[in-house]
Coordinates of C-alpha atoms in Angstrom, one line a residue:
Chain X
M1 CA 28.9 75.1 129.1
A2 CA 31.6 77.2 130.6
G3 CA 29.0 79.4 132.3
F4 CA 27.1 76.4 133.6
I5 CA 30.1 74.6 135.1
T6 CA 32.4 77.3 136.5
T7 CA 35.9 76.7 137.8
E8 CA 34.6 77.5 141.2
I9 CA 32.2 74.7 141.0
V10 CA 34.8 72.2 139.9
Q11 CA 37.1 73.4 142.6
T12 CA 34.6 73.1 145.4
A13 CA 33.6 69.7 144.1
L14 CA 37.2 68.5 144.1
E15 CA 37.9 70.0 147.5
T16 CA 34.9 68.5 149.2
G17 CA 35.3 65.3 147.2
L18 CA 38.8 64.9 148.5
I19 CA 37.7 65.4 152.1
Y20 CA 34.8 63.0 151.8
S21 CA 37.0 60.5 150.0
L22 CA 38.6 59.8 153.4
V23 CA 35.3 58.3 154.5
A24 CA 35.1 56.3 151.3
L25 CA 38.6 55.1 151.9
S26 CA 37.5 54.1 155.4
L27 CA 34.7 52.0 154.0
F28 CA 37.1 50.6 151.4
I29 CA 39.0 49.1 154.3
S30 CA 36.0 48.0 156.4
F31 CA 33.5 47.1 153.6
S32 CA 35.6 46.1 150.6
I33 CA 38.6 44.6 152.4
L34 CA 37.3 43.3 155.8
D35 CA 33.8 42.5 154.4
I36 CA 32.3 44.2 157.5
C37 CA 29.5 46.8 157.2
D38 CA 30.6 49.4 159.7
L39 CA 27.5 51.4 160.5
S40 CA 29.2 53.6 163.1
T41 CA 30.5 55.7 160.3
D42 CA 27.8 58.5 160.7
G43 CA 28.5 59.0 164.3
C44 CA 32.3 58.6 164.0
Y45 CA 32.3 61.3 161.3
T46 CA 30.5 63.7 163.5
L47 CA 32.8 62.7 166.4
G48 CA 35.8 63.6 164.3
C49 CA 34.2 67.0 163.4
A50 CA 33.3 67.7 167.0
V51 CA 36.6 66.8 168.4
G52 CA 38.4 68.6 165.6
A53 CA 36.2 71.8 166.0
V54 CA 36.7 71.9 169.8
T55 CA 40.4 71.5 169.5
A56 CA 40.7 74.1 166.7
I57 CA 38.6 76.5 168.8
A58 CA 41.1 75.9 171.6
G59 CA 43.8 77.1 169.2
H60 CA 45.3 73.9 167.9
P61 CA 44.1 73.3 164.4
I62 CA 46.8 70.8 163.5
L63 CA 46.5 68.9 166.7
A64 CA 42.8 68.8 166.0
L65 CA 43.4 66.5 163.0
F66 CA 45.3 64.0 165.1
A67 CA 42.8 64.3 168.0
A68 CA 40.0 63.5 165.6
M69 CA 41.9 60.5 164.3
G70 CA 42.5 59.4 167.9
A71 CA 38.8 59.7 168.7
G72 CA 38.0 57.7 165.5
I73 CA 40.4 55.0 166.6
C74 CA 38.6 54.8 170.0
S75 CA 35.2 54.5 168.3
G76 CA 36.5 51.9 165.9
F77 CA 38.1 49.9 168.8
I78 CA 34.8 49.8 170.6
T79 CA 32.9 48.7 167.5
A80 CA 35.5 46.0 167.0
L81 CA 35.5 44.9 170.6
L82 CA 31.7 44.4 170.5
Q83 CA 31.8 42.2 167.5
T84 CA 35.1 40.2 168.0
R85 CA 35.0 39.6 171.8
L86 CA 31.5 40.1 172.9
G87 CA 29.6 38.3 170.1
V88 CA 27.5 41.3 169.0
P89 CA 26.7 40.9 165.3
S90 CA 28.8 43.3 163.3
I91 CA 26.0 45.4 161.9
L92 CA 24.4 45.7 165.3
A93 CA 27.7 46.7 166.9
G94 CA 28.0 49.6 164.4
I95 CA 24.4 50.7 165.1
I96 CA 24.9 50.5 168.9
V97 CA 28.1 52.6 168.7
N98 CA 26.5 55.0 166.4
T99 CA 23.6 55.6 168.8
G100 CA 26.0 56.0 171.8
L101 CA 28.1 58.4 169.8
Y102 CA 25.2 60.9 169.5
T103 CA 25.4 61.6 173.2
I104 CA 29.2 61.6 173.2
N105 CA 29.3 64.1 170.3
L106 CA 26.8 66.4 172.0
A107 CA 29.0 66.2 175.2
V108 CA 32.1 67.0 173.1
M109 CA 30.4 70.0 171.7
G110 CA 29.5 71.2 175.2
F111 CA 25.8 70.0 174.9
S112 CA 25.1 72.5 172.1
S113 CA 24.0 71.1 168.8
N114 CA 26.1 73.6 166.8
L115 CA 29.6 74.9 167.0
S116 CA 31.1 77.7 165.0
V117 CA 34.8 77.6 164.1
F118 CA 34.9 81.2 162.8
G119 CA 37.6 83.6 163.9
V120 CA 40.1 80.9 164.8
D121 CA 43.0 79.4 162.9
T122 CA 42.3 76.3 160.8
V123 CA 44.8 74.2 158.9
F124 CA 43.5 75.9 155.8
S125 CA 44.1 79.4 157.1
L126 CA 47.6 78.4 158.4
I127 CA 48.5 77.1 154.9
K128 CA 47.0 80.2 153.2
E129 CA 49.4 82.4 155.3
K130 CA 52.4 80.6 153.8
N131 CA 52.2 82.6 150.5
A132 CA 50.6 85.9 149.7
S133 CA 50.1 85.3 145.9
P134 CA 46.5 85.4 144.6
F135 CA 47.0 82.0 143.0
W136 CA 47.8 80.5 146.3
A137 CA 44.8 82.3 147.9
D138 CA 42.6 80.6 145.4
W139 CA 44.1 77.1 145.3
H140 CA 45.8 76.5 148.6
K141 CA 43.0 74.3 149.9
L142 CA 42.9 72.1 146.9
I143 CA 46.7 71.7 146.7
F144 CA 46.9 70.9 150.4
L145 CA 44.1 68.3 150.2
L146 CA 45.6 66.8 147.0
V147 CA 49.0 66.3 148.7
L148 CA 47.4 65.0 151.9
L149 CA 45.2 62.5 150.0
L150 CA 48.0 61.3 147.8
A151 CA 50.1 60.8 150.9
I152 CA 47.3 58.9 152.7
C153 CA 46.6 56.8 149.6
L154 CA 50.3 55.8 149.3
L155 CA 50.4 55.0 153.0
I156 CA 47.3 52.8 152.7
W157 CA 48.8 51.1 149.6
W158 CA 52.1 50.5 151.4
F159 CA 50.4 49.2 154.5
M160 CA 48.2 46.7 152.5
G161 CA 51.4 45.2 151.2
T162 CA 52.9 44.6 154.6
R163 CA 52.4 41.3 156.5
L164 CA 49.8 43.0 158.7
G165 CA 48.0 44.5 155.7
L166 CA 48.0 41.1 153.9
A167 CA 46.7 39.5 157.1
I168 CA 43.9 42.0 157.3
R169 CA 43.0 41.5 153.6
A170 CA 43.0 37.7 154.1
T171 CA 40.7 38.1 157.2
G172 CA 38.0 39.6 154.9
D173 CA 38.7 37.1 152.1
S174 CA 39.1 33.7 153.9
P175 CA 38.7 33.6 157.7
A176 CA 39.4 29.8 157.7
M177 CA 42.7 30.4 156.0
V178 CA 43.6 33.1 158.4
R179 CA 43.1 31.0 161.5
A180 CA 45.1 28.2 159.8
S181 CA 48.0 30.7 159.4
S182 CA 48.3 31.5 163.0
I183 CA 46.7 35.0 162.6
N184 CA 44.1 36.1 165.1
P185 CA 41.1 37.3 163.0
A186 CA 39.7 39.3 166.0
Q187 CA 42.9 41.2 166.2
M188 CA 43.0 41.9 162.4
I189 CA 39.3 43.1 162.5
T190 CA 40.2 45.4 165.4
V191 CA 43.3 46.9 163.7
G192 CA 41.3 47.3 160.4
L193 CA 38.4 49.1 162.0
C194 CA 40.7 51.4 164.1
I195 CA 42.5 52.5 160.9
A196 CA 39.2 52.9 159.0
N197 CA 37.6 55.0 161.7
A198 CA 40.7 57.1 162.1
L199 CA 40.2 58.1 158.4
T200 CA 36.5 58.8 159.1
G201 CA 37.5 61.0 162.1
L202 CA 40.1 62.8 160.0
S203 CA 37.5 63.5 157.4
G204 CA 35.1 65.0 159.9
A205 CA 37.8 67.2 161.4
L206 CA 38.7 68.5 157.9
I207 CA 35.2 69.2 156.9
G208 CA 34.6 71.1 160.2
Q209 CA 37.6 73.3 159.6
Y210 CA 36.6 73.7 155.9
N211 CA 33.0 74.7 156.6
K212 CA 34.1 76.5 159.8
S213 CA 31.2 74.8 161.6
C214 CA 30.1 71.6 163.3
D215 CA 26.6 70.3 163.5
I216 CA 25.3 67.4 165.5
N217 CA 23.5 66.0 162.5
L218 CA 26.4 66.5 160.1
G219 CA 27.0 62.8 159.7
T220 CA 23.5 61.6 159.1
G221 CA 23.5 59.4 156.0
M222 CA 27.3 59.7 155.6
V223 CA 27.7 55.9 155.3
T224 CA 25.4 55.8 152.3
I225 CA 27.1 58.8 150.6
A226 CA 30.5 57.2 151.2
L227 CA 29.3 53.8 149.9
A228 CA 28.0 55.5 146.8
S229 CA 31.4 57.1 146.3
L230 CA 33.1 53.8 147.0
I231 CA 30.9 51.9 144.5
I232 CA 31.5 54.5 141.8
G233 CA 35.3 54.2 142.5
E234 CA 35.2 50.4 142.5
T235 CA 33.3 50.4 139.3
I236 CA 35.8 52.6 137.5
S237 CA 38.8 50.7 139.0
G238 CA 37.6 47.2 137.8
K239 CA 40.2 44.6 138.3
R240 CA 43.1 47.0 138.9
S241 CA 46.0 46.7 141.3
M242 CA 45.7 47.7 145.0
L243 CA 47.1 51.2 144.4
G244 CA 44.7 51.7 141.4
R245 CA 41.7 50.6 143.5
I246 CA 42.7 53.0 146.3
L247 CA 43.1 56.0 143.9
C248 CA 39.9 55.2 142.2
V249 CA 38.0 55.4 145.5
V250 CA 39.2 59.0 145.7
V251 CA 38.3 59.7 142.1
G252 CA 34.9 58.1 142.8
S253 CA 34.3 60.4 145.7
C254 CA 35.2 63.5 143.6
L255 CA 32.9 62.3 140.8
Y256 CA 30.1 61.9 143.3
R257 CA 30.6 65.5 144.6
F258 CA 30.7 66.6 141.0
I259 CA 27.3 65.0 140.3
V260 CA 26.0 66.8 143.4
S261 CA 27.4 70.1 142.2
I262 CA 25.7 69.7 138.9
A263 CA 22.4 68.8 140.6
L264 CA 22.8 72.0 142.7
R265 CA 23.2 74.0 139.6
L266 CA 20.0 72.5 138.3
N267 CA 18.3 73.7 141.4
V268 CA 17.7 70.3 142.8
P269 CA 16.9 70.9 146.5
T270 CA 19.7 69.8 148.8
E271 CA 17.1 67.8 150.8
A272 CA 16.8 65.5 147.8
F273 CA 20.5 64.4 147.9
K274 CA 20.1 61.8 150.5
L275 CA 17.4 60.1 148.6
V276 CA 19.5 60.3 145.4
S277 CA 22.5 58.7 147.2
A278 CA 20.3 56.0 148.6
V279 CA 19.0 55.2 145.1
I280 CA 22.5 55.2 143.7
V281 CA 23.8 52.8 146.4
A282 CA 20.7 50.5 146.1
I283 CA 21.0 50.3 142.3
A284 CA 24.8 49.8 142.3
I285 CA 24.7 47.0 144.9
A286 CA 21.6 45.4 143.3
T287 CA 23.0 45.6 139.7
P288 CA 24.6 42.1 139.7
Q289 CA 21.4 40.5 140.9
I290 CA 19.3 42.5 138.5
R291 CA 21.6 41.3 135.7
T292 CA 21.1 37.7 136.8
L293 CA 17.3 38.2 136.8
I294 CA 17.4 39.6 133.3
D295 CA 19.6 36.8 132.1
S296 CA 17.4 34.1 133.5
Y297 CA 14.3 35.9 132.0
K298 CA 16.0 35.9 128.6
K299 CA 16.9 32.2 128.9
R300 CA 13.3 31.4 129.9
Q301 CA 12.0 33.3 126.9
A302 CA 14.5 31.5 124.6
A303 CA 13.4 28.1 126.0
I304 CA 9.7 29.0 125.5
A305 CA 10.5 30.0 121.9
M306 CA 12.4 26.8 121.4
R307 CA 9.6 24.7 122.8
K308 CA 7.1 26.3 120.4
Q309 CA 9.4 25.7 117.5
Y310 CA 9.8 22.1 118.6
Q311 CA 6.1 21.5 119.0
K312 CA 5.4 23.0 115.5
G313 CA 8.1 20.6 114.1
G314 CA 6.5 17.7 115.9
N315 CA 3.0 18.4 114.6
R316 CA 4.1 18.5 111.0
Chain U
M1 CA 54.7 13.7 170.1
L2 CA 50.9 14.2 170.1
K3 CA 49.2 12.8 173.2
M4 CA 45.5 12.8 173.7
I5 CA 44.4 11.7 177.2
E6 CA 40.7 10.8 177.8
I7 CA 39.4 13.4 175.4
S8 CA 35.6 13.7 175.4
K9 CA 33.3 16.1 173.6
T10 CA 29.5 16.3 173.7
F11 CA 27.5 18.6 171.4
H12 CA 24.2 20.1 172.7
P13 CA 24.5 18.5 176.1
G14 CA 21.3 18.2 178.0
T15 CA 19.1 18.7 175.0
I16 CA 17.2 16.2 172.8
N17 CA 20.0 16.7 170.2
E18 CA 22.7 15.6 172.6
K19 CA 25.5 13.9 170.7
K20 CA 28.5 12.3 172.3
A21 CA 31.0 13.0 169.5
L22 CA 34.1 11.8 171.4
T23 CA 34.1 9.5 174.4
G24 CA 37.4 9.0 176.1
I25 CA 39.9 9.2 173.2
N26 CA 43.4 8.1 174.1
L27 CA 46.1 8.4 171.5
D28 CA 49.8 8.6 171.6
L29 CA 51.7 9.4 168.4
K30 CA 55.4 8.9 167.9
D31 CA 57.6 11.4 166.1
G32 CA 57.3 10.9 162.4
D33 CA 54.2 8.7 162.6
F34 CA 51.9 8.9 159.5
V35 CA 48.5 7.7 160.7
T36 CA 45.5 7.0 158.5
I37 CA 42.1 7.2 160.1
V38 CA 38.9 5.5 158.8
G39 CA 35.4 5.4 160.2
S40 CA 31.8 6.0 159.1
N41 CA 30.2 9.4 158.9
G42 CA 29.7 10.7 162.4
A43 CA 32.3 8.5 163.9
G44 CA 34.1 11.5 165.4
K45 CA 37.0 11.8 163.0
S46 CA 36.6 15.4 162.1
T47 CA 35.6 16.2 165.7
M48 CA 38.9 14.7 166.9
F49 CA 40.7 16.9 164.4
N50 CA 38.8 20.0 165.6
T51 CA 39.8 19.4 169.2
I52 CA 43.5 18.9 168.1
S53 CA 43.5 22.0 166.0
G54 CA 41.6 24.0 168.6
S55 CA 38.5 24.8 166.5
F56 CA 36.8 24.0 169.7
I57 CA 38.0 23.0 173.2
A58 CA 37.4 19.5 174.5
D59 CA 34.9 19.1 177.4
E60 CA 37.3 16.7 179.2
G61 CA 40.8 15.4 178.9
L62 CA 44.2 16.8 178.0
I63 CA 46.1 17.3 174.7
E64 CA 49.8 17.5 174.7
L65 CA 52.1 18.3 171.7
D66 CA 55.8 17.8 172.1
G67 CA 55.4 17.6 175.9
R68 CA 53.5 20.9 176.0
D69 CA 49.9 21.1 177.2
I70 CA 47.9 22.7 174.5
T71 CA 44.4 21.8 175.7
F72 CA 43.2 25.4 176.1
E73 CA 45.4 27.1 173.5
P74 CA 43.4 29.1 170.9
E75 CA 43.3 27.8 167.3
H76 CA 45.3 30.7 165.8
Q77 CA 48.2 29.9 168.2
R78 CA 48.1 26.2 167.6
S79 CA 48.2 26.8 163.9
R80 CA 51.8 28.0 164.3
Y81 CA 52.8 24.3 164.5
I82 CA 49.7 22.4 163.4
G83 CA 49.0 22.5 159.7
R84 CA 45.5 21.5 158.4
L85 CA 43.9 20.7 155.1
F86 CA 40.1 20.3 154.6
Q87 CA 38.1 18.4 152.1
D88 CA 36.9 21.7 150.6
P89 CA 39.9 22.9 148.5
L90 CA 38.5 26.5 148.7
M91 CA 38.9 26.7 152.5
G92 CA 42.7 27.0 152.8
T93 CA 43.4 29.9 150.6
A94 CA 42.3 33.5 150.1
P95 CA 40.8 33.7 146.5
N96 CA 41.1 37.4 145.9
M97 CA 44.8 37.5 146.9
T98 CA 47.6 36.5 144.7
I99 CA 49.5 33.2 145.0
E100 CA 52.5 35.2 146.3
E101 CA 50.4 37.0 148.9
N102 CA 48.9 33.7 150.1
L103 CA 52.3 32.2 150.5
A104 CA 53.6 35.3 152.3
I105 CA 50.8 35.0 154.9
A106 CA 51.6 31.3 155.4
Y107 CA 55.3 32.2 155.7
L108 CA 54.5 34.8 158.4
R109 CA 54.4 32.0 160.9
T110 CA 58.2 31.9 161.1
A111 CA 58.4 35.6 162.0
K112 CA 59.6 36.1 165.5
D113 CA 60.6 39.7 165.2
P114 CA 57.6 41.9 166.1
T115 CA 58.4 44.5 163.5
A116 CA 58.1 41.8 160.8
I117 CA 54.4 42.5 160.4
F118 CA 55.4 45.8 158.8
S119 CA 57.7 44.2 156.3
R120 CA 56.7 43.7 152.7
I121 CA 57.5 40.6 150.6
S122 CA 61.2 40.7 149.8
R123 CA 62.9 39.5 146.6
K124 CA 64.6 36.7 148.6
E125 CA 61.2 35.5 149.7
K126 CA 59.8 35.6 146.2
D127 CA 62.6 33.5 145.0
F128 CA 62.0 31.0 147.8
F129 CA 58.3 30.9 147.0
R130 CA 59.0 30.3 143.3
E131 CA 61.4 27.5 144.2
R132 CA 58.8 25.8 146.4
L133 CA 56.0 26.3 143.9
A134 CA 58.1 24.7 141.2
L135 CA 58.1 21.5 143.3
L136 CA 54.4 21.1 142.7
N137 CA 55.0 20.7 139.0
M138 CA 51.9 22.7 138.1
G139 CA 53.5 25.7 136.5
L140 CA 52.3 27.9 139.4
E141 CA 55.7 29.4 139.8
D142 CA 55.0 31.5 136.7
R143 CA 51.6 32.7 137.9
M144 CA 52.6 34.1 141.3
K145 CA 50.8 37.4 140.6
N146 CA 47.5 35.7 139.7
P147 CA 44.7 35.7 142.2
V148 CA 44.2 32.2 143.8
G149 CA 40.6 32.3 142.8
L150 CA 41.6 31.6 139.2
L151 CA 43.2 28.2 140.1
S152 CA 41.5 24.9 139.8
G153 CA 40.5 22.9 142.9
G154 CA 43.4 20.6 142.6
Q155 CA 45.9 23.5 142.2
R156 CA 44.4 25.2 145.2
Q157 CA 44.6 22.1 147.3
A158 CA 48.2 21.6 146.3
L159 CA 48.9 25.3 147.1
T160 CA 47.2 24.8 150.5
L161 CA 49.4 21.8 151.2
L162 CA 52.5 23.9 150.3
M163 CA 51.3 26.7 152.6
A164 CA 50.6 24.3 155.5
T165 CA 54.1 22.9 155.1
L166 CA 56.0 26.0 154.0
V167 CA 57.2 26.3 157.6
T168 CA 57.5 22.6 158.7
P169 CA 54.7 22.0 161.1
K170 CA 55.0 19.6 164.1
L171 CA 51.8 18.0 163.1
L172 CA 49.8 17.9 159.8
L173 CA 46.1 17.1 159.9
L174 CA 44.6 16.0 156.5
D175 CA 40.8 15.8 156.6
E176 CA 39.9 13.9 153.4
H177 CA 41.9 16.5 151.5
T178 CA 41.7 14.7 148.2
A179 CA 38.0 13.5 148.4
A180 CA 36.6 16.5 146.4
L181 CA 39.2 16.2 143.6
D182 CA 38.9 14.2 140.4
P183 CA 40.8 10.9 140.5
A184 CA 43.9 12.0 138.5
T185 CA 44.3 15.2 140.5
A186 CA 43.6 13.4 143.8
S187 CA 46.4 10.9 143.1
K188 CA 48.7 13.8 142.2
V189 CA 48.0 15.7 145.4
L190 CA 48.3 12.5 147.4
E191 CA 51.7 11.8 145.8
L192 CA 52.8 15.4 146.7
T193 CA 51.5 14.8 150.3
K194 CA 53.6 11.6 150.6
Q195 CA 56.7 13.4 149.2
I196 CA 56.5 16.5 151.4
V197 CA 55.6 14.5 154.6
E198 CA 58.6 12.2 154.0
E199 CA 61.1 14.9 153.1
Q200 CA 60.2 17.1 156.0
H201 CA 59.6 14.2 158.4
I202 CA 56.2 15.5 159.5
T203 CA 54.0 13.7 161.9
C204 CA 50.7 13.3 160.1
L205 CA 47.1 12.3 160.7
M206 CA 45.0 11.6 157.6
I207 CA 41.3 10.9 157.5
T208 CA 40.3 8.9 154.4
H209 CA 37.3 7.0 153.2
N210 CA 39.4 5.0 150.8
M211 CA 40.4 1.7 152.4
N212 CA 43.2 1.2 149.9
Q213 CA 44.7 4.5 150.8
A214 CA 44.2 3.8 154.5
L215 CA 46.5 0.7 154.2
D216 CA 48.8 2.1 151.5
M217 CA 49.8 5.3 153.1
G218 CA 51.6 5.8 156.4
N219 CA 52.7 3.3 159.0
R220 CA 49.6 3.1 161.3
T221 CA 45.9 2.9 160.9
L222 CA 43.1 3.9 163.3
M223 CA 39.4 3.0 163.0
M224 CA 36.9 5.1 164.7
D225 CA 33.3 4.5 165.6
S226 CA 30.8 6.3 167.8
G227 CA 33.4 8.6 169.2
R228 CA 35.9 5.9 170.0
I229 CA 39.0 4.5 168.5
V230 CA 37.9 0.9 168.0
F231 CA 40.9 -0.5 166.2
D232 CA 44.5 0.6 166.1
V233 CA 47.0 -1.3 163.9
E234 CA 50.7 -0.9 162.9
G235 CA 53.8 -2.9 162.1
P236 CA 53.7 -6.4 160.7
E237 CA 50.0 -7.0 161.5
R238 CA 49.1 -3.9 159.4
A239 CA 51.5 -5.0 156.6
A240 CA 49.6 -8.3 156.4
M241 CA 46.2 -6.7 156.3
T242 CA 44.1 -6.6 153.1
V243 CA 41.3 -4.2 152.3
D244 CA 38.9 -7.1 152.9
D245 CA 40.3 -7.6 156.4
L246 CA 39.9 -3.9 157.2
L247 CA 36.3 -3.9 155.8
H248 CA 35.6 -7.0 157.9
K249 CA 36.9 -5.2 161.0
F250 CA 34.7 -2.4 160.0
A251 CA 31.6 -4.5 159.7
E252 CA 32.2 -6.0 163.2
N253 CA 32.3 -2.6 164.8
A254 CA 29.8 -0.6 162.7
G255 CA 27.2 -3.4 162.3
Q256 CA 24.3 -2.7 160.1
R257 CA 25.2 1.0 159.9
L258 CA 27.6 0.0 157.3
D259 CA 24.9 -0.5 154.7
N260 CA 24.3 3.0 153.9
D261 CA 27.8 4.2 154.1
R262 CA 29.9 5.3 151.2
I263 CA 32.8 3.2 152.6
L264 CA 31.3 0.3 150.8
L265 CA 31.6 2.1 147.5
S266 CA 35.1 3.2 148.0
G267 CA 36.5 0.1 149.5
H268 CA 37.1 -2.0 146.5
H269 CA 39.1 -0.8 143.6

């Protein structure tokens, strides 16, 4: 077993899992809390990567993270504007923004479909320089990401307990109640989507610096992958508190990456992953309905059996 | 207090489904008035509430509250001083949030400081919420960390009432807020309504299908029909009225439409 799952595999799964968990956290805010399916995630993720890569190549790897978050906020703002002020249905708003972002992303990358971030400083290389020990050389990425994610989780948890956070949660939970409480739901959706997309953008920038490359098709299917992580996370969290739910989303994302690593070890072709994620999401979301169907089938069978019994009794 | 001047509202104008929901409503409420409103289904009662609360803007006319023109003010701004309860007890609260969190959102209305939105619920506020919840006499003060979705309809409606009046509103709109509750719970929520409205001296409009309630509660009664206020009674004349008198008035105005209306069923008790 030790040979099958090496430390390296676990480490990579954790590192990428932590980076991807930012997108899962983004969907936690838009999908779980605001009850909005934000389909601009794919494009926004690539946008974050492109903006982050370009800024890092220009020599500002730390600024790159903030620039990517800023780009994500702009993207989220437009998605929100379309659905709250201009009457575009929310799913369509995401799709429109996603399509538009493809061109924007290409433009950011200087109309090339691929960028290399090799040979320049990244946040990871900057952190690696802090300490020369071999332990640090092996683990600096994971430690940095763990600290970053923990800080972000705590920040989200704190935010969700503030008046603004409560108002955003209520907007997804009971729009009528929100209007009756003198809160503008349009504003809350806008703030929520901006925060969510900032996280998506940050994730893109981190993965760009982690992989030292950026590709125009990087984000394709990201929303499904992140949803799969989110659902795994929500399943393990159950009815926990807000902080528990947030941390479980991160755990879910790492678990998902772990499953992917194992699949890689089993020589499952990478091309199959998107189908696998799609199946996981479909099954996870359909599970309650499937359960109801099975339940009602059982009840029917029981009723038929009872009728037979009853008829037998009547004939006697 | 509340002044409605020539308010009209037509749905689907110019189509085959055109419906004149309100036709020239004039209403002038005095401070502290508690007005009950009766009328058959489709008389325009809820439409009137919707124009007052800002759920939609009237086609014509003006609405003033406390001398301020609010005709075009959006709903979420009006809700700063207009509280509203619906027939559906599930509408006024967020089910997946705790009692405490729901109250905190309702309490946010008072916040004038722009940084208040980044504040979390303080101990002082918790104590205040606990104190107010205790007034409901439902034991909710010990369940403040429970999600509201776990409460019964009556408890949720009582909580909604508390939330609507946590910060004393200038005007309270009650849209048959006890109609979906069982009789015992309904009378309890009604009792609470009376108590809170009296204590805080809130001007109040209440739609009801119960003729007894219409005469029992408040100091003034309106009857609506086909988008108009057809009868408006207060003072000694109202005090002398019986349920039969009111039903009679109703029959005069509503004619044969009365036959299939549930008012008949709820009139006599």
